[in-house]
């Protein structure tokens, strides 16, 4: 049997593209450093709005299949080999934005039984035995039902796995320090005319923005900026990329962050902001 890498990182996301926007640089860095990086995506994003006119014929299952191909290409750009759909492709459908009729579809992720979905994720945790889990906060970063449900499922799965013998030492939520977001949007305001975009988003449009003192880790992914941009570009139905900016289907420009930020919510926090998600872990100790 092949020995498991000493460092193992699990990320749990709602739709294809979320991982590249939020954690692309982090994933590329740790993959390049030899860590096992595992991504679990909960839906195929079948209800996502398609940006390129030539692809707008894609809807429903056809869009889901296309987005899986985009995810595969994005993972190739980041050097991540282990990526999976929760329960297999199509197990849970995209729920659409909050407050629409699609939220009531019995097949959508928002309607899934949390314990049932968490049990599927716990199986992955027990197989991979990650020391670090990354997911969203209780609001899913910005209130999308699939993101909220992803948070619930990921946190519950960590509990279930712990009860079965593998307690994840460190759990982080995706964050952006408010000061960093404000500075980046100030730069964008001065550079907007030189981008393909006509309007800019606002700081509060960015998921996970919090007061600076809540951020406990920052991962410098500058060396992987090209890989992150390429991974985001692979999600062509959802993202229009023009580094150092990008836009979603709302056509509002926002910064493409290559330093990525996190809040430790389970585990021992360091006195100062960490620059490594595995900081403080003793190699081998987590194997017992």
PDB file of C-alpha atoms in Angstrom:
ATOM      1  CA  UNK A   1       0.000   0.000   0.000  1.00  0.00           C
ATOM      2  CA  UNK A   2       1.288   3.484  -0.855  1.00  0.00           C
ATOM      3  CA  UNK A   3       2.112   5.502   2.252  1.00  0.00           C
ATOM      4  CA  UNK A   4      -0.237   8.426   2.820  1.00  0.00           C
ATOM      5  CA  UNK A   5       1.352  11.889   2.476  1.00  0.00           C
ATOM      6  CA  UNK A   6       2.275  13.460   5.799  1.00  0.00           C
ATOM      7  CA  UNK A   7       0.036  16.490   5.169  1.00  0.00           C
ATOM      8  CA  UNK A   8      -3.555  16.041   4.044  1.00  0.00           C
ATOM      9  CA  UNK A   9      -5.953  18.876   3.267  1.00  0.00           C
ATOM     10  CA  UNK A  10      -9.685  18.460   2.619  1.00  0.00           C
ATOM     11  CA  UNK A  11     -11.779  21.240   1.094  1.00  0.00           C
ATOM     12  CA  UNK A  12     -15.574  21.042   0.865  1.00  0.00           C
ATOM     13  CA  UNK A  13     -17.359  23.317  -1.592  1.00  0.00           C
ATOM     14  CA  UNK A  14     -20.845  23.808  -2.974  1.00  0.00           C
ATOM     15  CA  UNK A  15     -20.358  24.102  -6.752  1.00  0.00           C
ATOM     16  CA  UNK A  16     -17.599  23.770  -9.346  1.00  0.00           C
ATOM     17  CA  UNK A  17     -15.709  27.127  -9.447  1.00  0.00           C
ATOM     18  CA  UNK A  18     -16.088  27.908  -5.718  1.00  0.00           C
ATOM     19  CA  UNK A  19     -12.856  26.082  -4.959  1.00  0.00           C
ATOM     20  CA  UNK A  20     -10.793  27.996  -7.508  1.00  0.00           C
ATOM     21  CA  UNK A  21     -12.136  31.414  -6.494  1.00  0.00           C
ATOM     22  CA  UNK A  22     -11.752  30.851  -2.753  1.00  0.00           C
ATOM     23  CA  UNK A  23      -8.799  28.501  -2.445  1.00  0.00           C
ATOM     24  CA  UNK A  24      -7.114  28.088  -5.823  1.00  0.00           C
ATOM     25  CA  UNK A  25      -3.737  29.439  -4.718  1.00  0.00           C
ATOM     26  CA  UNK A  26      -3.821  27.468  -1.470  1.00  0.00           C
ATOM     27  CA  UNK A  27      -4.662  24.254  -3.285  1.00  0.00           C
ATOM     28  CA  UNK A  28      -1.946  24.766  -5.883  1.00  0.00           C
ATOM     29  CA  UNK A  29       0.657  25.566  -3.226  1.00  0.00           C
ATOM     30  CA  UNK A  30      -0.009  22.532  -1.084  1.00  0.00           C
ATOM     31  CA  UNK A  31      -0.303  20.203  -4.065  1.00  0.00           C
ATOM     32  CA  UNK A  32       3.055  21.465  -5.344  1.00  0.00           C
ATOM     33  CA  UNK A  33       4.572  20.908  -1.896  1.00  0.00           C
ATOM     34  CA  UNK A  34       3.498  17.270  -1.908  1.00  0.00           C
ATOM     35  CA  UNK A  35       0.496  17.424   0.384  1.00  0.00           C
ATOM     36  CA  UNK A  36      -2.560  15.352  -0.444  1.00  0.00           C
ATOM     37  CA  UNK A  37      -5.230  17.825  -1.454  1.00  0.00           C
ATOM     38  CA  UNK A  38      -8.760  16.429  -1.620  1.00  0.00           C
ATOM     39  CA  UNK A  39     -11.736  18.409  -2.900  1.00  0.00           C
ATOM     40  CA  UNK A  40     -15.342  17.371  -2.343  1.00  0.00           C
ATOM     41  CA  UNK A  41     -17.903  19.344  -4.341  1.00  0.00           C
ATOM     42  CA  UNK A  42     -21.518  18.959  -3.247  1.00  0.00           C
ATOM     43  CA  UNK A  43     -23.388  19.769  -6.477  1.00  0.00           C
ATOM     44  CA  UNK A  44     -22.654  20.188 -10.172  1.00  0.00           C
ATOM     45  CA  UNK A  45     -24.085  23.702 -10.282  1.00  0.00           C
ATOM     46  CA  UNK A  46     -26.808  22.810 -12.763  1.00  0.00           C
ATOM     47  CA  UNK A  47     -28.668  26.068 -12.111  1.00  0.00           C
ATOM     48  CA  UNK A  48     -25.723  28.395 -12.557  1.00  0.00           C
ATOM     49  CA  UNK A  49     -26.051  31.368 -14.910  1.00  0.00           C
ATOM     50  CA  UNK A  50     -23.914  30.898 -18.017  1.00  0.00           C
ATOM     51  CA  UNK A  51     -21.764  33.825 -19.161  1.00  0.00           C
ATOM     52  CA  UNK A  52     -20.587  33.027 -22.743  1.00  0.00           C
ATOM     53  CA  UNK A  53     -23.442  33.401 -25.250  1.00  0.00           C
ATOM     54  CA  UNK A  54     -22.236  30.369 -27.183  1.00  0.00           C
ATOM     55  CA  UNK A  55     -22.734  28.186 -24.092  1.00  0.00           C
ATOM     56  CA  UNK A  56     -26.082  29.511 -22.913  1.00  0.00           C
ATOM     57  CA  UNK A  57     -27.891  26.582 -24.474  1.00  0.00           C
ATOM     58  CA  UNK A  58     -26.514  24.503 -21.605  1.00  0.00           C
ATOM     59  CA  UNK A  59     -29.041  23.987 -18.830  1.00  0.00           C
ATOM     60  CA  UNK A  60     -29.856  21.372 -16.216  1.00  0.00           C
ATOM     61  CA  UNK A  61     -28.034  18.060 -16.535  1.00  0.00           C
ATOM     62  CA  UNK A  62     -26.160  19.184 -19.647  1.00  0.00           C
ATOM     63  CA  UNK A  63     -24.788  22.185 -17.786  1.00  0.00           C
ATOM     64  CA  UNK A  64     -23.849  19.943 -14.864  1.00  0.00           C
ATOM     65  CA  UNK A  65     -21.878  17.643 -17.153  1.00  0.00           C
ATOM     66  CA  UNK A  66     -20.138  20.619 -18.713  1.00  0.00           C
ATOM     67  CA  UNK A  67     -19.266  22.073 -15.325  1.00  0.00           C
ATOM     68  CA  UNK A  68     -17.799  18.749 -14.235  1.00  0.00           C
ATOM     69  CA  UNK A  69     -15.516  18.935 -17.268  1.00  0.00           C
ATOM     70  CA  UNK A  70     -14.608  22.489 -16.262  1.00  0.00           C
ATOM     71  CA  UNK A  71     -13.831  21.291 -12.742  1.00  0.00           C
ATOM     72  CA  UNK A  72     -11.605  18.549 -14.123  1.00  0.00           C
ATOM     73  CA  UNK A  73      -9.690  21.091 -16.203  1.00  0.00           C
ATOM     74  CA  UNK A  74      -9.382  23.457 -13.238  1.00  0.00           C
ATOM     75  CA  UNK A  75      -7.970  20.719 -11.026  1.00  0.00           C
ATOM     76  CA  UNK A  76      -5.420  19.983 -13.722  1.00  0.00           C
ATOM     77  CA  UNK A  77      -4.281  23.610 -13.558  1.00  0.00           C
ATOM     78  CA  UNK A  78      -3.944  23.405  -9.766  1.00  0.00           C
ATOM     79  CA  UNK A  79      -2.227  20.015  -9.743  1.00  0.00           C
ATOM     80  CA  UNK A  80      -4.984  18.415  -7.671  1.00  0.00           C
ATOM     81  CA  UNK A  81      -5.657  14.770  -8.481  1.00  0.00           C
ATOM     82  CA  UNK A  82      -8.215  13.841  -5.822  1.00  0.00           C
ATOM     83  CA  UNK A  83     -11.538  15.571  -6.448  1.00  0.00           C
ATOM     84  CA  UNK A  84     -14.964  14.087  -5.947  1.00  0.00           C
ATOM     85  CA  UNK A  85     -18.685  14.822  -6.053  1.00  0.00           C
ATOM     86  CA  UNK A  86     -20.471  14.199  -2.767  1.00  0.00           C
ATOM     87  CA  UNK A  87     -22.237  10.852  -3.134  1.00  0.00           C
ATOM     88  CA  UNK A  88     -21.200  10.734  -6.803  1.00  0.00           C
ATOM     89  CA  UNK A  89     -22.178  12.976  -9.758  1.00  0.00           C
ATOM     90  CA  UNK A  90     -25.816  14.023  -9.642  1.00  0.00           C
ATOM     91  CA  UNK A  91     -26.519  12.781  -6.106  1.00  0.00           C
ATOM     92  CA  UNK A  92     -27.445  16.301  -5.010  1.00  0.00           C
ATOM     93  CA  UNK A  93     -28.796  18.973  -7.334  1.00  0.00           C
ATOM     94  CA  UNK A  94     -28.047  22.683  -7.347  1.00  0.00           C
ATOM     95  CA  UNK A  95     -30.610  24.583  -5.256  1.00  0.00           C
ATOM     96  CA  UNK A  96     -30.438  27.933  -7.058  1.00  0.00           C
ATOM     97  CA  UNK A  97     -30.269  31.263  -5.261  1.00  0.00           C
ATOM     98  CA  UNK A  98     -32.051  31.752  -1.956  1.00  0.00           C
ATOM     99  CA  UNK A  99     -35.784  32.402  -2.086  1.00  0.00           C
ATOM    100  CA  UNK A 100     -36.643  30.900  -5.468  1.00  0.00           C
ATOM    101  CA  UNK A 101     -38.896  27.938  -6.251  1.00  0.00           C
ATOM    102  CA  UNK A 102     -35.899  25.728  -7.045  1.00  0.00           C
ATOM    103  CA  UNK A 103     -35.113  25.656  -3.312  1.00  0.00           C
ATOM    104  CA  UNK A 104     -38.165  23.411  -2.865  1.00  0.00           C
ATOM    105  CA  UNK A 105     -37.016  20.705  -5.298  1.00  0.00           C
ATOM    106  CA  UNK A 106     -36.741  17.477  -3.246  1.00  0.00           C
ATOM    107  CA  UNK A 107     -33.622  16.543  -5.245  1.00  0.00           C
ATOM    108  CA  UNK A 108     -31.733  19.743  -4.474  1.00  0.00           C
ATOM    109  CA  UNK A 109     -28.966  19.945  -1.908  1.00  0.00           C
ATOM    110  CA  UNK A 110     -30.866  22.466   0.230  1.00  0.00           C
ATOM    111  CA  UNK A 111     -33.515  19.801   0.850  1.00  0.00           C
ATOM    112  CA  UNK A 112     -31.016  17.035   1.615  1.00  0.00           C
ATOM    113  CA  UNK A 113     -31.010  15.360   5.005  1.00  0.00           C
ATOM    114  CA  UNK A 114     -27.916  16.812   6.694  1.00  0.00           C
ATOM    115  CA  UNK A 115     -27.001  13.640   8.558  1.00  0.00           C
ATOM    116  CA  UNK A 116     -27.350  11.527   5.409  1.00  0.00           C
ATOM    117  CA  UNK A 117     -25.149  13.851   3.371  1.00  0.00           C
ATOM    118  CA  UNK A 118     -22.701  14.214   6.240  1.00  0.00           C
ATOM    119  CA  UNK A 119     -22.376  10.443   6.507  1.00  0.00           C
ATOM    120  CA  UNK A 120     -21.242  10.349   2.873  1.00  0.00           C
ATOM    121  CA  UNK A 121     -18.654  13.022   3.566  1.00  0.00           C
ATOM    122  CA  UNK A 122     -17.553  11.289   6.759  1.00  0.00           C
ATOM    123  CA  UNK A 123     -16.656   8.258   4.627  1.00  0.00           C
ATOM    124  CA  UNK A 124     -14.232  10.468   2.696  1.00  0.00           C
ATOM    125  CA  UNK A 125     -12.804  11.898   5.915  1.00  0.00           C
ATOM    126  CA  UNK A 126     -12.199   8.417   7.338  1.00  0.00           C
ATOM    127  CA  UNK A 127     -10.492   7.381   4.092  1.00  0.00           C
ATOM    128  CA  UNK A 128      -8.297  10.480   3.655  1.00  0.00           C
ATOM    129  CA  UNK A 129      -7.772  11.343   7.348  1.00  0.00           C
ATOM    130  CA  UNK A 130      -7.136  15.038   6.745  1.00  0.00           C
ATOM    131  CA  UNK A 131      -5.439  17.122   9.400  1.00  0.00           C
ATOM    132  CA  UNK A 132      -7.053  20.247   7.950  1.00  0.00           C
ATOM    133  CA  UNK A 133     -10.606  20.899   6.736  1.00  0.00           C
ATOM    134  CA  UNK A 134     -11.589  24.069   4.876  1.00  0.00           C
ATOM    135  CA  UNK A 135     -15.198  25.085   4.239  1.00  0.00           C
ATOM    136  CA  UNK A 136     -17.598  28.047   4.656  1.00  0.00           C
ATOM    137  CA  UNK A 137     -19.014  29.772   7.717  1.00  0.00           C
ATOM    138  CA  UNK A 138     -22.586  29.279   8.931  1.00  0.00           C
ATOM    139  CA  UNK A 139     -23.890  31.768   6.348  1.00  0.00           C
ATOM    140  CA  UNK A 140     -22.077  29.989   3.548  1.00  0.00           C
ATOM    141  CA  UNK A 141     -20.003  33.113   3.016  1.00  0.00           C
ATOM    142  CA  UNK A 142     -22.839  35.023   1.357  1.00  0.00           C
ATOM    143  CA  UNK A 143     -26.154  33.292   2.004  1.00  0.00           C
ATOM    144  CA  UNK A 144     -26.483  30.898  -0.936  1.00  0.00           C
ATOM    145  CA  UNK A 145     -28.497  27.859   0.212  1.00  0.00           C
ATOM    146  CA  UNK A 146     -25.994  25.358  -1.175  1.00  0.00           C
ATOM    147  CA  UNK A 147     -23.146  27.132   0.613  1.00  0.00           C
ATOM    148  CA  UNK A 148     -25.057  27.172   3.893  1.00  0.00           C
ATOM    149  CA  UNK A 149     -25.868  23.495   3.480  1.00  0.00           C
ATOM    150  CA  UNK A 150     -22.229  22.745   2.644  1.00  0.00           C
ATOM    151  CA  UNK A 151     -21.212  24.344   5.936  1.00  0.00           C
ATOM    152  CA  UNK A 152     -23.766  22.267   7.845  1.00  0.00           C
ATOM    153  CA  UNK A 153     -22.766  19.040   6.136  1.00  0.00           C
ATOM    154  CA  UNK A 154     -19.016  19.611   6.479  1.00  0.00           C
ATOM    155  CA  UNK A 155     -19.200  20.466  10.172  1.00  0.00           C
ATOM    156  CA  UNK A 156     -21.526  17.556  10.906  1.00  0.00           C
ATOM    157  CA  UNK A 157     -19.310  15.185   8.920  1.00  0.00           C
ATOM    158  CA  UNK A 158     -16.343  16.214  11.050  1.00  0.00           C
ATOM    159  CA  UNK A 159     -18.359  15.260  14.134  1.00  0.00           C
ATOM    160  CA  UNK A 160     -19.404  11.915  12.666  1.00  0.00           C
ATOM    161  CA  UNK A 161     -15.854  11.079  11.632  1.00  0.00           C
ATOM    162  CA  UNK A 162     -14.548  11.978  15.088  1.00  0.00           C
ATOM    163  CA  UNK A 163     -17.055   9.582  16.630  1.00  0.00           C
ATOM    164  CA  UNK A 164     -15.713   6.871  14.303  1.00  0.00           C
ATOM    165  CA  UNK A 165     -12.049   7.432  15.090  1.00  0.00           C
ATOM    166  CA  UNK A 166     -10.706  10.385  13.090  1.00  0.00           C
ATOM    167  CA  UNK A 167     -10.937  13.837  14.652  1.00  0.00           C
ATOM    168  CA  UNK A 168      -9.723  16.540  12.268  1.00  0.00           C
ATOM    169  CA  UNK A 169      -7.188  18.600  14.229  1.00  0.00           C
ATOM    170  CA  UNK A 170      -7.852  21.911  12.464  1.00  0.00           C
ATOM    171  CA  UNK A 171     -10.998  23.298  10.809  1.00  0.00           C
ATOM    172  CA  UNK A 172     -10.944  26.606   8.964  1.00  0.00           C
ATOM    173  CA  UNK A 173     -13.568  28.800   7.333  1.00  0.00           C
ATOM    174  CA  UNK A 174     -12.843  30.888   4.244  1.00  0.00           C
ATOM    175  CA  UNK A 175     -12.343  34.561   5.060  1.00  0.00           C
ATOM    176  CA  UNK A 176     -11.186  37.900   3.617  1.00  0.00           C
ATOM    177  CA  UNK A 177      -9.980  40.629   6.014  1.00  0.00           C
ATOM    178  CA  UNK A 178     -12.033  43.776   5.534  1.00  0.00           C
ATOM    179  CA  UNK A 179      -8.948  45.987   5.249  1.00  0.00           C
ATOM    180  CA  UNK A 180      -7.551  43.790   2.451  1.00  0.00           C
ATOM    181  CA  UNK A 181     -10.852  43.879   0.577  1.00  0.00           C
ATOM    182  CA  UNK A 182     -11.164  47.649   0.950  1.00  0.00           C
ATOM    183  CA  UNK A 183      -7.632  48.246  -0.316  1.00  0.00           C
ATOM    184  CA  UNK A 184      -8.173  45.937  -3.279  1.00  0.00           C
ATOM    185  CA  UNK A 185     -11.426  47.631  -4.260  1.00  0.00           C
ATOM    186  CA  UNK A 186      -9.787  51.034  -3.957  1.00  0.00           C
ATOM    187  CA  UNK A 187      -7.172  49.880  -6.486  1.00  0.00           C
ATOM    188  CA  UNK A 188      -9.913  48.486  -8.695  1.00  0.00           C
ATOM    189  CA  UNK A 189     -11.693  51.848  -8.711  1.00  0.00           C
ATOM    190  CA  UNK A 190      -8.582  53.460 -10.160  1.00  0.00           C
ATOM    191  CA  UNK A 191      -7.944  50.702 -12.685  1.00  0.00           C
ATOM    192  CA  UNK A 192     -11.477  49.813 -13.798  1.00  0.00           C
ATOM    193  CA  UNK A 193     -11.253  51.729 -17.066  1.00  0.00           C
ATOM    194  CA  UNK A 194      -8.347  49.526 -18.110  1.00  0.00           C
ATOM    195  CA  UNK A 195     -10.290  46.287 -17.580  1.00  0.00           C
ATOM    196  CA  UNK A 196     -12.918  44.593 -19.773  1.00  0.00           C
ATOM    197  CA  UNK A 197     -15.505  45.366 -17.109  1.00  0.00           C
ATOM    198  CA  UNK A 198     -17.657  48.481 -16.954  1.00  0.00           C
ATOM    199  CA  UNK A 199     -18.738  48.306 -13.320  1.00  0.00           C
ATOM    200  CA  UNK A 200     -17.266  47.097 -10.047  1.00  0.00           C
ATOM    201  CA  UNK A 201     -18.755  45.015  -7.280  1.00  0.00           C
ATOM    202  CA  UNK A 202     -18.649  46.237  -3.675  1.00  0.00           C
ATOM    203  CA  UNK A 203     -16.657  44.972  -0.720  1.00  0.00           C
ATOM    204  CA  UNK A 204     -19.734  43.365   0.798  1.00  0.00           C
ATOM    205  CA  UNK A 205     -20.307  41.381  -2.393  1.00  0.00           C
ATOM    206  CA  UNK A 206     -17.228  39.321  -1.548  1.00  0.00           C
ATOM    207  CA  UNK A 207     -18.069  36.191   0.477  1.00  0.00           C
ATOM    208  CA  UNK A 208     -16.540  35.861   3.915  1.00  0.00           C
ATOM    209  CA  UNK A 209     -15.388  39.432   4.531  1.00  0.00           C
ATOM    210  CA  UNK A 210     -14.841  39.943   8.265  1.00  0.00           C
ATOM    211  CA  UNK A 211     -13.006  42.197  10.685  1.00  0.00           C
ATOM    212  CA  UNK A 212      -9.261  41.698  10.397  1.00  0.00           C
ATOM    213  CA  UNK A 213      -8.876  40.300  13.907  1.00  0.00           C
ATOM    214  CA  UNK A 214     -11.013  37.276  13.051  1.00  0.00           C
ATOM    215  CA  UNK A 215      -8.535  36.097  10.434  1.00  0.00           C
ATOM    216  CA  UNK A 216      -6.061  33.605  11.897  1.00  0.00           C
ATOM    217  CA  UNK A 217      -4.195  32.414   8.792  1.00  0.00           C
ATOM    218  CA  UNK A 218      -3.049  33.851   5.493  1.00  0.00           C
ATOM    219  CA  UNK A 219      -1.582  31.725   2.748  1.00  0.00           C
ATOM    220  CA  UNK A 220       0.689  33.561   0.335  1.00  0.00           C
ATOM    221  CA  UNK A 221      -0.127  32.084  -3.035  1.00  0.00           C
ATOM    222  CA  UNK A 222       1.676  34.695  -5.119  1.00  0.00           C
ATOM    223  CA  UNK A 223       3.846  32.023  -6.710  1.00  0.00           C
ATOM    224  CA  UNK A 224       0.656  30.264  -7.836  1.00  0.00           C
ATOM    225  CA  UNK A 225      -1.206  33.297  -9.164  1.00  0.00           C
ATOM    226  CA  UNK A 226      -1.000  32.039 -12.747  1.00  0.00           C
ATOM    227  CA  UNK A 227      -2.304  28.616 -11.743  1.00  0.00           C
ATOM    228  CA  UNK A 228      -5.214  30.133  -9.823  1.00  0.00           C
ATOM    229  CA  UNK A 229      -6.172  32.399 -12.733  1.00  0.00           C
ATOM    230  CA  UNK A 230      -5.955  29.463 -15.136  1.00  0.00           C
ATOM    231  CA  UNK A 231      -8.165  27.336 -12.886  1.00  0.00           C
ATOM    232  CA  UNK A 232     -10.728  30.118 -12.664  1.00  0.00           C
ATOM    233  CA  UNK A 233     -10.576  30.575 -16.429  1.00  0.00           C
ATOM    234  CA  UNK A 234     -11.307  26.860 -16.847  1.00  0.00           C
ATOM    235  CA  UNK A 235     -14.721  27.556 -15.278  1.00  0.00           C
ATOM    236  CA  UNK A 236     -15.645  29.521 -18.391  1.00  0.00           C
ATOM    237  CA  UNK A 237     -19.401  29.200 -17.967  1.00  0.00           C
ATOM    238  CA  UNK A 238     -19.215  31.011 -14.626  1.00  0.00           C
ATOM    239  CA  UNK A 239     -16.185  33.319 -14.543  1.00  0.00           C
ATOM    240  CA  UNK A 240     -14.754  36.006 -16.793  1.00  0.00           C
ATOM    241  CA  UNK A 241     -11.089  36.370 -15.816  1.00  0.00           C
ATOM    242  CA  UNK A 242      -8.864  39.375 -16.477  1.00  0.00           C
ATOM    243  CA  UNK A 243      -6.121  39.234 -13.807  1.00  0.00           C
ATOM    244  CA  UNK A 244      -5.879  40.746 -11.287  1.00  0.00           C
ATOM    245  CA  UNK A 245      -9.669  40.998 -11.568  1.00  0.00           C
ATOM    246  CA  UNK A 246     -12.601  38.818 -12.537  1.00  0.00           C
ATOM    247  CA  UNK A 247     -16.368  38.941 -12.824  1.00  0.00           C
ATOM    248  CA  UNK A 248     -19.208  36.499 -12.379  1.00  0.00           C
ATOM    249  CA  UNK A 249     -22.451  36.514 -14.369  1.00  0.00           C
ATOM    250  CA  UNK A 250     -23.416  39.877 -12.830  1.00  0.00           C
ATOM    251  CA  UNK A 251     -20.537  41.415 -14.857  1.00  0.00           C
ATOM    252  CA  UNK A 252     -19.265  43.292 -11.781  1.00  0.00           C
ATOM    253  CA  UNK A 253     -15.495  43.324 -11.432  1.00  0.00           C
ATOM    254  CA  UNK A 254     -13.879  42.191  -8.215  1.00  0.00           C
ATOM    255  CA  UNK A 255     -10.309  41.447  -7.109  1.00  0.00           C
ATOM    256  CA  UNK A 256      -8.675  38.103  -7.741  1.00  0.00           C
ATOM    257  CA  UNK A 257      -6.920  37.410  -4.445  1.00  0.00           C
ATOM    258  CA  UNK A 258      -3.708  35.382  -4.578  1.00  0.00           C
ATOM    259  CA  UNK A 259      -3.154  35.566  -0.833  1.00  0.00           C
ATOM    260  CA  UNK A 260      -6.014  33.607   0.717  1.00  0.00           C
ATOM    261  CA  UNK A 261      -7.318  33.970   4.243  1.00  0.00           C
ATOM    262  CA  UNK A 262      -8.869  31.721   6.852  1.00  0.00           C
ATOM    263  CA  UNK A 263     -10.369  31.678  10.330  1.00  0.00           C
ATOM    264  CA  UNK A 264      -9.515  28.737  12.581  1.00  0.00           C
ATOM    265  CA  UNK A 265     -12.697  27.526  14.263  1.00  0.00           C
ATOM    266  CA  UNK A 266     -11.526  24.175  15.623  1.00  0.00           C
ATOM    267  CA  UNK A 267      -8.015  23.544  16.832  1.00  0.00           C
ATOM    268  CA  UNK A 268      -5.392  25.479  18.749  1.00  0.00           C
ATOM    269  CA  UNK A 269      -4.911  29.020  17.479  1.00  0.00           C
ATOM    270  CA  UNK A 270      -1.408  30.478  17.339  1.00  0.00           C
ATOM    271  CA  UNK A 271      -0.582  33.760  19.053  1.00  0.00           C
ATOM    272  CA  UNK A 272       0.088  35.352  15.670  1.00  0.00           C
ATOM    273  CA  UNK A 273      -1.538  34.918  12.270  1.00  0.00           C
ATOM    274  CA  UNK A 274      -0.384  31.646  10.708  1.00  0.00           C
ATOM    275  CA  UNK A 275       1.182  31.338   7.259  1.00  0.00           C
ATOM    276  CA  UNK A 276       0.648  27.575   7.067  1.00  0.00           C
ATOM    277  CA  UNK A 277      -2.647  25.754   7.587  1.00  0.00           C
ATOM    278  CA  UNK A 278      -0.702  22.856   9.096  1.00  0.00           C
ATOM    279  CA  UNK A 279       1.083  25.071  11.625  1.00  0.00           C
ATOM    280  CA  UNK A 280       1.307  23.580  15.085  1.00  0.00           C
ATOM    281  CA  UNK A 281       0.678  20.014  13.994  1.00  0.00           C
ATOM    282  CA  UNK A 282       3.286  17.440  14.971  1.00  0.00           C
ATOM    283  CA  UNK A 283       4.045  15.076  12.057  1.00  0.00           C
ATOM    284  CA  UNK A 284       2.917  11.574  12.906  1.00  0.00           C
ATOM    285  CA  UNK A 285       1.036  12.554  16.039  1.00  0.00           C
ATOM    286  CA  UNK A 286      -2.292  12.770  14.191  1.00  0.00           C
ATOM    287  CA  UNK A 287      -1.913   9.207  12.970  1.00  0.00           C
ATOM    288  CA  UNK A 288      -2.681   7.690  16.364  1.00  0.00           C
TER     289      UNK A 288
END
